[in-house]
Tab-separated table of C-alpha atoms (C1' of nucleotides) in Angstrom:
chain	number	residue	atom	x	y	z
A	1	UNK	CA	169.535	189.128	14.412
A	2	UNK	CA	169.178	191.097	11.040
A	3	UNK	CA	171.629	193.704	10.486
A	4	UNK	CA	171.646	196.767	8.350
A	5	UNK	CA	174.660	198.381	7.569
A	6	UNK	CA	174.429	202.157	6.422
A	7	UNK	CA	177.122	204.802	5.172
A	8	UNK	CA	176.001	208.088	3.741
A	9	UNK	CA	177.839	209.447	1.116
A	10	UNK	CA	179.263	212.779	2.205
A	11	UNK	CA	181.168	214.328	-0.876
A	12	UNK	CA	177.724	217.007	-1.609
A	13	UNK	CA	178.377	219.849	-3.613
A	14	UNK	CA	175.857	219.715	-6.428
A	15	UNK	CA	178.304	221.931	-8.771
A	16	UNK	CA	180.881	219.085	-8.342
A	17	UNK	CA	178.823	216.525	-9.088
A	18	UNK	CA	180.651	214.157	-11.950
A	19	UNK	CA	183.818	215.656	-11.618
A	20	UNK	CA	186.831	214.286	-10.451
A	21	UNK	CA	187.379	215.798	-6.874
A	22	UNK	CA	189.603	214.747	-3.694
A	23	UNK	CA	188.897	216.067	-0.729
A	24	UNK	CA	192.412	216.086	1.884
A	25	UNK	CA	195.946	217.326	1.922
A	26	UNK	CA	196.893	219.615	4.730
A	27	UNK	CA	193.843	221.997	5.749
A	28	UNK	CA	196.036	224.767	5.892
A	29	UNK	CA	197.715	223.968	2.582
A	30	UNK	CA	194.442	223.536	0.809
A	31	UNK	CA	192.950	226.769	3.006
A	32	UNK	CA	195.487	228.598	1.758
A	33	UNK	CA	194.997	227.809	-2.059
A	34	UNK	CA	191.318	228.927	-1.757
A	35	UNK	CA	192.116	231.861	0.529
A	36	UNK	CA	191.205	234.093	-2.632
A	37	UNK	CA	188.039	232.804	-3.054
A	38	UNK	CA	184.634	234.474	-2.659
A	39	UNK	CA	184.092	236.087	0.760
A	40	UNK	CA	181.688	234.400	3.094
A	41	UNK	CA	181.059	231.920	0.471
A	42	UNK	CA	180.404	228.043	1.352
A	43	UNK	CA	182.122	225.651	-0.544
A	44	UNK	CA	178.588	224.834	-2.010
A	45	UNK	CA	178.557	227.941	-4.101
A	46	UNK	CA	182.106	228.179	-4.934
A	47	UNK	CA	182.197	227.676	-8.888
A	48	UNK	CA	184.194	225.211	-10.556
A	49	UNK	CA	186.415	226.762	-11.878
A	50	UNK	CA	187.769	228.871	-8.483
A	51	UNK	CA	189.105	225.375	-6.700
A	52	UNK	CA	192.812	224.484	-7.114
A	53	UNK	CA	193.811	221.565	-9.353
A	54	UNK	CA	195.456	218.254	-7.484
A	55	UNK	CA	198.342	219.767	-10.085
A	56	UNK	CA	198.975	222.926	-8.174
A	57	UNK	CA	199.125	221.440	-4.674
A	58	UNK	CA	202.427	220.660	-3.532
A	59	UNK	CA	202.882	219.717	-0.081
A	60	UNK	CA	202.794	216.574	2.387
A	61	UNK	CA	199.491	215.707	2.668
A	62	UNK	CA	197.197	212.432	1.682
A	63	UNK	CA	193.573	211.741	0.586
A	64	UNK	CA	190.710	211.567	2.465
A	65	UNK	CA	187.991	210.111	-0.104
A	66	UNK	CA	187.737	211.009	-3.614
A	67	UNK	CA	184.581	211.071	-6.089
A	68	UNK	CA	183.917	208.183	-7.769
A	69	UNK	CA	184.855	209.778	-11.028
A	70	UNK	CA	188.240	210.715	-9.472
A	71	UNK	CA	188.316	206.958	-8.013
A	72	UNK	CA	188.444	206.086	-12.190
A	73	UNK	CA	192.173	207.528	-12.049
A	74	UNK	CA	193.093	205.145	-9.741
A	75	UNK	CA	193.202	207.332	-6.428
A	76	UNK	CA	191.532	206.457	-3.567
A	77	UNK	CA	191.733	206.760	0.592
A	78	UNK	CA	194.969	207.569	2.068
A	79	UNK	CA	197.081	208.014	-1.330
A	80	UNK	CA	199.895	210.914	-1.126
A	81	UNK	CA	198.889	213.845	-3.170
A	82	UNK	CA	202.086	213.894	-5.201
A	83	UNK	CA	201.028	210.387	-6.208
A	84	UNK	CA	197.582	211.117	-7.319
A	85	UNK	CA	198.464	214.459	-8.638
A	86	UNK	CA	200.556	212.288	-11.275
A	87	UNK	CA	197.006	209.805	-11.911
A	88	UNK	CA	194.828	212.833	-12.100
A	89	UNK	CA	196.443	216.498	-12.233
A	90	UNK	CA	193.118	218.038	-13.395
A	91	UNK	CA	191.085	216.862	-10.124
A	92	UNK	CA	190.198	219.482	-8.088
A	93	UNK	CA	191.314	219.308	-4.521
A	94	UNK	CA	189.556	220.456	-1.429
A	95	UNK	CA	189.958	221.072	2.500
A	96	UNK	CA	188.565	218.867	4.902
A	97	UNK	CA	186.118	219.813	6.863
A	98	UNK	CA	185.702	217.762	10.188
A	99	UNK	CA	183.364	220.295	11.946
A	100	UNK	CA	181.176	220.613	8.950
A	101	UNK	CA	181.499	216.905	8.300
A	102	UNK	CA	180.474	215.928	11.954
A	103	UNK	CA	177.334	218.051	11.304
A	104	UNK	CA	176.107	216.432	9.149
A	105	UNK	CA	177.177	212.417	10.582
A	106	UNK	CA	174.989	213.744	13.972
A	107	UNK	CA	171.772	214.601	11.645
A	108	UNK	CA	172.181	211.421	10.195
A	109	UNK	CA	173.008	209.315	13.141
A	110	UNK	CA	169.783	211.071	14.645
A	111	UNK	CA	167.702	210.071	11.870
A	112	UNK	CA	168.072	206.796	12.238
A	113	UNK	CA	167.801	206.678	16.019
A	114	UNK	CA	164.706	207.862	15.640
A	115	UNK	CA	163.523	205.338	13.312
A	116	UNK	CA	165.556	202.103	14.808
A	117	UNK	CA	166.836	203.166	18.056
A	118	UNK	CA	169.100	200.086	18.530
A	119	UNK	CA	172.259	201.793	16.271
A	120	UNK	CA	176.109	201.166	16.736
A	121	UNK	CA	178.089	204.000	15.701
A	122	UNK	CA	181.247	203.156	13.281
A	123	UNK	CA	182.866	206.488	12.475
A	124	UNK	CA	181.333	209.354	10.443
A	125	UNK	CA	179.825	208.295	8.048
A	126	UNK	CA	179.069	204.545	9.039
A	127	UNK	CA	176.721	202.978	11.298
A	128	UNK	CA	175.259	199.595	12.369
A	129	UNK	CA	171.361	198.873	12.516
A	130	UNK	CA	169.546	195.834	14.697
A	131	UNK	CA	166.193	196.188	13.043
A	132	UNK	CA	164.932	193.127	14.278
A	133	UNK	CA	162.232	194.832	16.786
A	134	UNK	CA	161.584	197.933	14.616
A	135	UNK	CA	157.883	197.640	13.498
A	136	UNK	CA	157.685	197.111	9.869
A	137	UNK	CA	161.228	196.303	9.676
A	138	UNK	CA	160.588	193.061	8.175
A	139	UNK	CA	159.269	193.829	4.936
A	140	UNK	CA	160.075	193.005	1.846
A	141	UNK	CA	163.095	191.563	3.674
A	142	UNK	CA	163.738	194.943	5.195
A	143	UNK	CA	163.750	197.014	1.962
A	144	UNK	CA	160.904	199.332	3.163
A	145	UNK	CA	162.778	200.491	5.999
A	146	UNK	CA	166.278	201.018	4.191
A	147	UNK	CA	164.299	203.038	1.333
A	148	UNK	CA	162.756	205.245	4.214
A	149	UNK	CA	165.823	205.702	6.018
A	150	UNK	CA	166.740	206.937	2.631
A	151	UNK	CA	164.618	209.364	2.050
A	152	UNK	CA	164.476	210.859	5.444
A	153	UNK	CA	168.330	211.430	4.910
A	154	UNK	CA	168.254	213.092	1.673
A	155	UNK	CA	165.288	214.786	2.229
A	156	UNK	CA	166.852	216.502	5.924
A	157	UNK	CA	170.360	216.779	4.487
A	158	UNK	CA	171.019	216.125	0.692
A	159	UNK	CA	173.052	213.271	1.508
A	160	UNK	CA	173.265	209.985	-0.567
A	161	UNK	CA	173.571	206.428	1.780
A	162	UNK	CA	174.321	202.781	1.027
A	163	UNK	CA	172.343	199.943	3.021
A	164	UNK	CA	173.523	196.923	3.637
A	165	UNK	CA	170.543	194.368	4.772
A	166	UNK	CA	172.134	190.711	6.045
A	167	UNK	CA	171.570	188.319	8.813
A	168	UNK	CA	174.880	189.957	10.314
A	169	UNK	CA	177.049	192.711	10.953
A	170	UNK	CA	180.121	191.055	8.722
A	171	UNK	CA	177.332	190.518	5.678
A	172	UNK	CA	175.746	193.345	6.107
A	173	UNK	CA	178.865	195.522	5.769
A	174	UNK	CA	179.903	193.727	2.972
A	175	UNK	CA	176.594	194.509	1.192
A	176	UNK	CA	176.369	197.800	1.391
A	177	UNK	CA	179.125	197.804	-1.099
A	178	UNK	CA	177.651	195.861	-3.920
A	179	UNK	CA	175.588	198.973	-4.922
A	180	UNK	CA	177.090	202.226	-4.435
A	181	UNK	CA	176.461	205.078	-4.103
A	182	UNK	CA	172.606	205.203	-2.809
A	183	UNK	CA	171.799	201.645	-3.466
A	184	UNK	CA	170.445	199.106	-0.839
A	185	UNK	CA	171.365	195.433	-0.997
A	186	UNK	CA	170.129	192.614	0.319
A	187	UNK	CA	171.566	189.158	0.914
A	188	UNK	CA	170.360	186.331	2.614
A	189	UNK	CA	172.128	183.213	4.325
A	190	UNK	CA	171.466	181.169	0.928
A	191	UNK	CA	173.407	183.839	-0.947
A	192	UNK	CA	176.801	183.465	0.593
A	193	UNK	CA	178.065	181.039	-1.990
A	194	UNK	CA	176.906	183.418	-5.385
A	195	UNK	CA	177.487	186.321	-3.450
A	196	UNK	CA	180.368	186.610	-0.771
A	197	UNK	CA	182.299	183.520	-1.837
A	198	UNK	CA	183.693	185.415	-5.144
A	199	UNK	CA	184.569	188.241	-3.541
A	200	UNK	CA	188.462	189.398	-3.019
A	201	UNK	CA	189.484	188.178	0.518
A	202	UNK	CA	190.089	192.360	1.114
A	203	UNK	CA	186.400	192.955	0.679
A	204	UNK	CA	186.535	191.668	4.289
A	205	UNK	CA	186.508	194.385	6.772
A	206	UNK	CA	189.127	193.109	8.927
A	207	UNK	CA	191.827	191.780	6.547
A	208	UNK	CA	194.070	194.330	5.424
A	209	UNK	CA	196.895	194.718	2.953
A	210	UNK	CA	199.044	192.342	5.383
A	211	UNK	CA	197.024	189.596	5.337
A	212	UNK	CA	195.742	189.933	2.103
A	213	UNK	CA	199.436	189.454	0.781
A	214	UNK	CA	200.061	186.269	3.066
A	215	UNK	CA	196.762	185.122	1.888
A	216	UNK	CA	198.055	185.587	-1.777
A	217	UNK	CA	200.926	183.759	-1.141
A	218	UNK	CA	199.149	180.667	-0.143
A	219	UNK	CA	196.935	180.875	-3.243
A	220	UNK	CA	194.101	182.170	-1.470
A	221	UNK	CA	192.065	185.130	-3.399
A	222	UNK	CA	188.229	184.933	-2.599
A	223	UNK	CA	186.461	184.608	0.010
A	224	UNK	CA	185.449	181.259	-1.327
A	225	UNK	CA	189.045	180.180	-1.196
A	226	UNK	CA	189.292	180.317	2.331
A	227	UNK	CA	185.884	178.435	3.049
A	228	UNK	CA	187.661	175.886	1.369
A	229	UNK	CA	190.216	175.717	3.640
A	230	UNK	CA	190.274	173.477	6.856
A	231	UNK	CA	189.609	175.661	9.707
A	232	UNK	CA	192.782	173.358	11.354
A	233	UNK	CA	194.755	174.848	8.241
A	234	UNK	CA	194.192	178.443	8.817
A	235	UNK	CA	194.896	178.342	12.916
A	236	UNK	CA	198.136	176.649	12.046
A	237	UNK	CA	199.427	179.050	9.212
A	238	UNK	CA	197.757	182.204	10.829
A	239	UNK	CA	197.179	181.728	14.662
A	240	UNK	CA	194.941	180.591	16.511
A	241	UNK	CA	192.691	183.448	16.616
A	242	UNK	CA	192.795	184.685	13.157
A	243	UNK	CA	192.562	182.013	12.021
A	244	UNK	CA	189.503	180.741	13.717
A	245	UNK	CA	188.113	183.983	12.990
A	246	UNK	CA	188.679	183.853	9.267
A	247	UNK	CA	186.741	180.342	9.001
A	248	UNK	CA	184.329	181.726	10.869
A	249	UNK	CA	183.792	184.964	8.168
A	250	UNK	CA	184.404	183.061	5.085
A	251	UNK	CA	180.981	180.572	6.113
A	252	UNK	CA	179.463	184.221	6.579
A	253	UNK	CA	178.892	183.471	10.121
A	254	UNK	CA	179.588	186.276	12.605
A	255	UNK	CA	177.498	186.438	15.799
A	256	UNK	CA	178.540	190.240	17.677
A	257	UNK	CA	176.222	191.912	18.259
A	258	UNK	CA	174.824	195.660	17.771
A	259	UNK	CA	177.013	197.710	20.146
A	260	UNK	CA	174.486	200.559	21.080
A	261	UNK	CA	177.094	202.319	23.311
A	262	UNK	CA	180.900	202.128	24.038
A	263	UNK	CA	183.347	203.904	26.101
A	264	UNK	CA	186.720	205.482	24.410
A	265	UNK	CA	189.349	203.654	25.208
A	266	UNK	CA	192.119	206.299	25.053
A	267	UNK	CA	192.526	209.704	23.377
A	268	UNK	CA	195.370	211.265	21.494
A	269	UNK	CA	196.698	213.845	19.566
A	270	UNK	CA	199.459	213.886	16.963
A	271	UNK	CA	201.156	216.171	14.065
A	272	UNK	CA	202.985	215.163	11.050
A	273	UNK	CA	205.650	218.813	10.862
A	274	UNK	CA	205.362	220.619	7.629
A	275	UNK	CA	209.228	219.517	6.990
A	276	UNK	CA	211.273	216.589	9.190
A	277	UNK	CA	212.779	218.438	12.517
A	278	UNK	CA	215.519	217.017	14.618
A	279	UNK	CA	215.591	216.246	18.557
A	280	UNK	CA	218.758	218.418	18.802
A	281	UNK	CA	219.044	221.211	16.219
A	282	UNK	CA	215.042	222.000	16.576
A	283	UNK	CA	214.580	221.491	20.108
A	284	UNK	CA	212.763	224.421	20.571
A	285	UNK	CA	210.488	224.021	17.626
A	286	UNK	CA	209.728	219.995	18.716
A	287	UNK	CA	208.829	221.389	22.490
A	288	UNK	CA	206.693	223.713	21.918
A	289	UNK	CA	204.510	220.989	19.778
A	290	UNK	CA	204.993	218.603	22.244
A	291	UNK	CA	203.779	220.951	25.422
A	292	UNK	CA	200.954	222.103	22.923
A	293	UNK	CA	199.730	218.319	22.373
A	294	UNK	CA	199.591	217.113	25.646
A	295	UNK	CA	197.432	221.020	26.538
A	296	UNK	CA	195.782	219.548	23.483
A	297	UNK	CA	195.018	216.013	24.648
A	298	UNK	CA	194.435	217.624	28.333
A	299	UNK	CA	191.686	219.827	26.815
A	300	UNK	CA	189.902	216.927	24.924
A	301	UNK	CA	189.755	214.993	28.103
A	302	UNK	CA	188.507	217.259	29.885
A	303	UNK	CA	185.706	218.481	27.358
A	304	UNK	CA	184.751	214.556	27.346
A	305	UNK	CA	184.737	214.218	31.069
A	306	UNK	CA	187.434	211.561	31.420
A	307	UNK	CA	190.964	210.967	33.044
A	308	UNK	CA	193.247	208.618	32.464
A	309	UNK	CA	196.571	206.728	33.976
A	310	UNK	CA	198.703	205.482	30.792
A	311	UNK	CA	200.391	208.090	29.337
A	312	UNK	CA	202.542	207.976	26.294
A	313	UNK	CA	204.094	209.114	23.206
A	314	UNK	CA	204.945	208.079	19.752
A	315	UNK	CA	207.427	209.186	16.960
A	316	UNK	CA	207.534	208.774	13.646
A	317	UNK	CA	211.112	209.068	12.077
A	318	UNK	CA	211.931	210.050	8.550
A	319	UNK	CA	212.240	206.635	7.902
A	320	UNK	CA	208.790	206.396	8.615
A	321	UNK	CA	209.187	203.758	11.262
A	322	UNK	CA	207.527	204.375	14.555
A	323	UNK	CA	208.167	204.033	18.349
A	324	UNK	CA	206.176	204.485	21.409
A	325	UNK	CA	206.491	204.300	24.737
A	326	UNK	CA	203.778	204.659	27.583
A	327	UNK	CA	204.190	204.588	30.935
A	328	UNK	CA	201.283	204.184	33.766
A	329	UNK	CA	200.940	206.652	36.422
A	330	UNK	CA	199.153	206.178	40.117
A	331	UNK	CA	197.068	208.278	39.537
A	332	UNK	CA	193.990	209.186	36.573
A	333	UNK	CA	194.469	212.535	35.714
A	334	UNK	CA	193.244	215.331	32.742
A	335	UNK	CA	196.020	217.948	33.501
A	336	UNK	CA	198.287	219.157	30.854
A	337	UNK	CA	200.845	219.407	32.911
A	338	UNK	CA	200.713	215.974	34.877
A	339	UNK	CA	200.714	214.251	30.929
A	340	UNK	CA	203.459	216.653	29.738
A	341	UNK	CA	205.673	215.475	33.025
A	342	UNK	CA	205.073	211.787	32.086
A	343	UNK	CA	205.063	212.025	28.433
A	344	UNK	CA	208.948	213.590	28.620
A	345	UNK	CA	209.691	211.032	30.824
A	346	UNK	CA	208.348	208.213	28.117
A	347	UNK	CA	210.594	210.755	25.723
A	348	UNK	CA	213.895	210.025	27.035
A	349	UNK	CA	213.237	206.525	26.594
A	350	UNK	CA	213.096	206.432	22.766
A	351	UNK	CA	216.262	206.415	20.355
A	352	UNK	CA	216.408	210.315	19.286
A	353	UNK	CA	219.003	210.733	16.788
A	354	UNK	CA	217.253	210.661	13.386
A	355	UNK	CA	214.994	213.755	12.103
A	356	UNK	CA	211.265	212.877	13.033
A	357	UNK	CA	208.387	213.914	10.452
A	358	UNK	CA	205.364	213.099	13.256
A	359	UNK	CA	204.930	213.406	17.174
A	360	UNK	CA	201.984	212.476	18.952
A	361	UNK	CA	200.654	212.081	22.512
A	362	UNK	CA	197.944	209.532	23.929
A	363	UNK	CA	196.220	209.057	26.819
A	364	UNK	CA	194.579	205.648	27.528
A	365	UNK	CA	193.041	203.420	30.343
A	366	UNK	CA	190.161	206.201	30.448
A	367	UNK	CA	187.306	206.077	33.094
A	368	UNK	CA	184.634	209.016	33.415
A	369	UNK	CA	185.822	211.641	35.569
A	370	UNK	CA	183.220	211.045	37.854
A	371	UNK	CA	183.209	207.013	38.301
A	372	UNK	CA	184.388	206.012	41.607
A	373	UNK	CA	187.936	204.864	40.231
A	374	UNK	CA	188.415	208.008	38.617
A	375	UNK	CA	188.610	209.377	42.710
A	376	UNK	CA	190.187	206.340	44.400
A	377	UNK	CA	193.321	206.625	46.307
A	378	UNK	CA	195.830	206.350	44.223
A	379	UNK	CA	196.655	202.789	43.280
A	380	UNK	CA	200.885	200.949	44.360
A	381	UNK	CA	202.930	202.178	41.943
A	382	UNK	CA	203.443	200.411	39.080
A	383	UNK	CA	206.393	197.854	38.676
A	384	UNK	CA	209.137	200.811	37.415
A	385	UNK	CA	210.500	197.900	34.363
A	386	UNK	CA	213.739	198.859	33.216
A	387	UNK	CA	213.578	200.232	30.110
A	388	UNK	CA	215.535	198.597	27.823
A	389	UNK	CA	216.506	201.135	25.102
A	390	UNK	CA	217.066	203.335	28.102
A	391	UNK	CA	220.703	203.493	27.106
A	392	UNK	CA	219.296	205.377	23.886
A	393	UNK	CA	217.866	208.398	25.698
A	394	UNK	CA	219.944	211.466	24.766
A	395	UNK	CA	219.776	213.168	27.997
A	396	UNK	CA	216.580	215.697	28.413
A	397	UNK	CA	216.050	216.984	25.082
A	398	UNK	CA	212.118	218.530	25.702
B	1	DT	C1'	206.499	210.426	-5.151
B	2	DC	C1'	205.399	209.199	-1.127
B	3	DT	C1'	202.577	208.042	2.758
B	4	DG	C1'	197.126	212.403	7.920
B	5	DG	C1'	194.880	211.908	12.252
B	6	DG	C1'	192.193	209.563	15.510
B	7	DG	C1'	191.064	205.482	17.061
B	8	DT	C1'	190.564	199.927	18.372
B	9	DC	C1'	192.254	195.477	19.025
B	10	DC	C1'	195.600	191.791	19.053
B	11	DT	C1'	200.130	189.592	19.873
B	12	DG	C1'	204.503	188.731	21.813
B	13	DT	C1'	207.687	189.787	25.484
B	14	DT	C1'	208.991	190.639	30.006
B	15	DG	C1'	209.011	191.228	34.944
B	16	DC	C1'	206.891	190.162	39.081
B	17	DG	C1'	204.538	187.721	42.787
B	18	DA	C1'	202.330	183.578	44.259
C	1	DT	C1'	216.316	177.960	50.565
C	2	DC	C1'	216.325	177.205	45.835
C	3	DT	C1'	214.057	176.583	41.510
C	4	DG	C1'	210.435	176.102	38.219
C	5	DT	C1'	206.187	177.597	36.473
C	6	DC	C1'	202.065	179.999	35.955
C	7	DG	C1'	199.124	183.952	35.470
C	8	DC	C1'	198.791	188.712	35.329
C	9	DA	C1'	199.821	193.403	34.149
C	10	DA	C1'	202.480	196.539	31.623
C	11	DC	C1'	204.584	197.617	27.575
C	12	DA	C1'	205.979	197.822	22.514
C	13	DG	C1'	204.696	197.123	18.084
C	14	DG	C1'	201.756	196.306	14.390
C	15	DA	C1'	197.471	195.574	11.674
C	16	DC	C1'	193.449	197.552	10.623
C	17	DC	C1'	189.486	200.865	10.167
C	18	DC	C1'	187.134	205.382	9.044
DNA sequence: TCTGGGGTCCTGTTGCGA
DNA sequence: TCTGTCGCAACAGGACCC
């Protein structure tokens, strides 16, 4: 299989361009510091000078993606604002905009279905290509058909992408970074040594900050580094999985294929509070949320045709460690009501004494809401396992 | 100084029935 | 009847990604 990976560059306002911007925080925080602005105007032809400063925001909140120019500072993805405001107080700041943002990914994503109709969707802003059968797609090693993808994207929309051309998905991914923004890369099998093998072991998609530190601590800091470990070595210091997997990806081989559809696995909705509230003294405040996310989570399901049977909840305390608890009903529902019953049961299982700064509710083990499970009589009930934090629950707080 | 929201997947533990 | 063990499903947590 040949692989392209693409990833269009959404950050678009031409007045903005070689500035330092972010784009996150809050949307209502950031709404509210361009509330002043321009009537009816578009971000597009907002000037300069009207958008707040990263200095003037103040507020929970973290970064979405940043300019490249802004990505000079030092910030980048998922940085608090207070921390970047101290790298980069001039940067301007703006609101994220999902629905304009999704747009925009569905012109894209159609574009390219139209020219290689075997496409795996990966967010966004990202997507996977099996160009193998697409006429033409083999020349100049697939470098005609990136540069007309290309152009048919910035000609439709304005927007900027990154290709990726390998033999796989894991190379191809990893390409598409060596020449950003716009560029197109190619790499072959023969270029894995002068090309992957120097990178940082985090270049990987897959390895995160986690095992990038453990990896670190054995010494190991390129890709390279771990090829030149026995693959024996790396199931016995990281599993038997990883660590087959990570021989696997530092040889460059990788053999999944293009996914060209998927089902969701489970939905959910969650809120980070604009200050910490507390199960007891803001029990009010924290059930209204709660009632509104699972109406929330109901109304998504529903939208999206699905039902589901594993309900659950999770908290995020001021500490900023996290609980959850599901629980798996007989049976698949989308009501608001059903999920709110289960999710305050799941509630009183969970330790509820210190202040929580995020709740969220989830519905999983999804089927279409007209497959014949979704319908089925409803299934023994589950094994009821005794909870064992049940002691914790402080009576029926929601 | 802090750290969003929406997901997926994996791992370890535990309880249950065969 | 008692006990061990094995596999499965459910659950909790965590890593990771966009």
């Amino acid at each position: 299989m040949d692989a392209f990976y693409a990833s269009v560059e959404l950050l678009r306002y031409p007045q903005l361009k070689g500035l330092p911007v972010v784009i996150g925080g809050g949307r209502r925080k950031v709404d509210e510091a361009i509330r002043d602005l321009p009537e009816g105007s578009t971000l597009a032809d907002i000037p300069v000078d009207a958008f707040p400063r990263l200095k003037d925001y103040v507020g929970r909140g973290v970064i979405t993606t940043a300019t490249y120019p802004a990505r000079q500072f030092g910030i980048g993805s998922a940085m608090g604002l207070m921390k970047a405001a101290k790298l980069c107080p001039q940067a301007l700041i703006l609101p994220v905009d999902f629905d304009e943002y999704r747009k925009y990914s569905r012109q894209f994503k159609q574009i390219i279905l139209d020219i290689a109709p075997v496409m795996q969707d990966r967010g966004v802003d990202e997507v996977y290509i099996d160009f193998t059968d697409v006429p033409g797609g083999q020349r100049e090693g697939g470098r005609v058909l990136a540069r007309l993808i290309q152009k048919t994207i910035f000609d439709a929309t304005g927007l900027t992408c990154s290709i990726g051309v390998a033999p796989n998905k894991l190379i191809a991914k990893m390409a598409s970074e060596f020449d950003k923004p716009n560029g197109i890369s190619i790499v072959h099998e023969g270029d894995l040594q002068t090309r992957i093998w120097p990178l940082p072991v985090r270049k990987v998609n897959g390895i995160g900050p986690k095992a990038d530190e453990k990896l670190q601590r054995f010494g190991l800091r390129t890709v390279g580094d771990i090829a030149a470990k026995e693959r024996d070595w790396l199931i016995a210091n990281f599993g038997k999985a990883t660590g087959a997997w990570m021989h696997e990806v530092s040889w460059g081989r990788d053999d999944r294929p293009v996914e060209t559809e998927s089902e969701p696995v489970s939905m959910s909705r969650e809120t980070t509070f604009e200050r910490n509230l507390h199960a007891v003294r803001d029990r009010a405040e924290l059930g209204a949320i709660f009632t509104h996310l699972c109406e929330k989570v109901a109304e998504d399901l529903q939208r999206k045709g699905y039902v589901g049977k594993t309900i659950g909840i999770k908290l995020r305390y001021d500490d900023f460690k996290i609980a959850t608890r599901d629980q798996t009903i007989a049976r698949f529902t989308a009501d608001g009501k059903a999920i709110r019953q289960t999710a305050g049961q799941c509630l009183k299982r969970v330790p509820l004494e210190r202040p929580l700064r995020l709740i969220g509710v989830r519905v999983g083990a999804l089927v279409r809401v007209d497959s014949p499970e979704a319908t089925s009589p409803a299934t023994s009930p589950t094994r009821a396992r005794t909870a064992p934090d049940a002691a914790a629950a402080t009576a029926s707080l929601f």
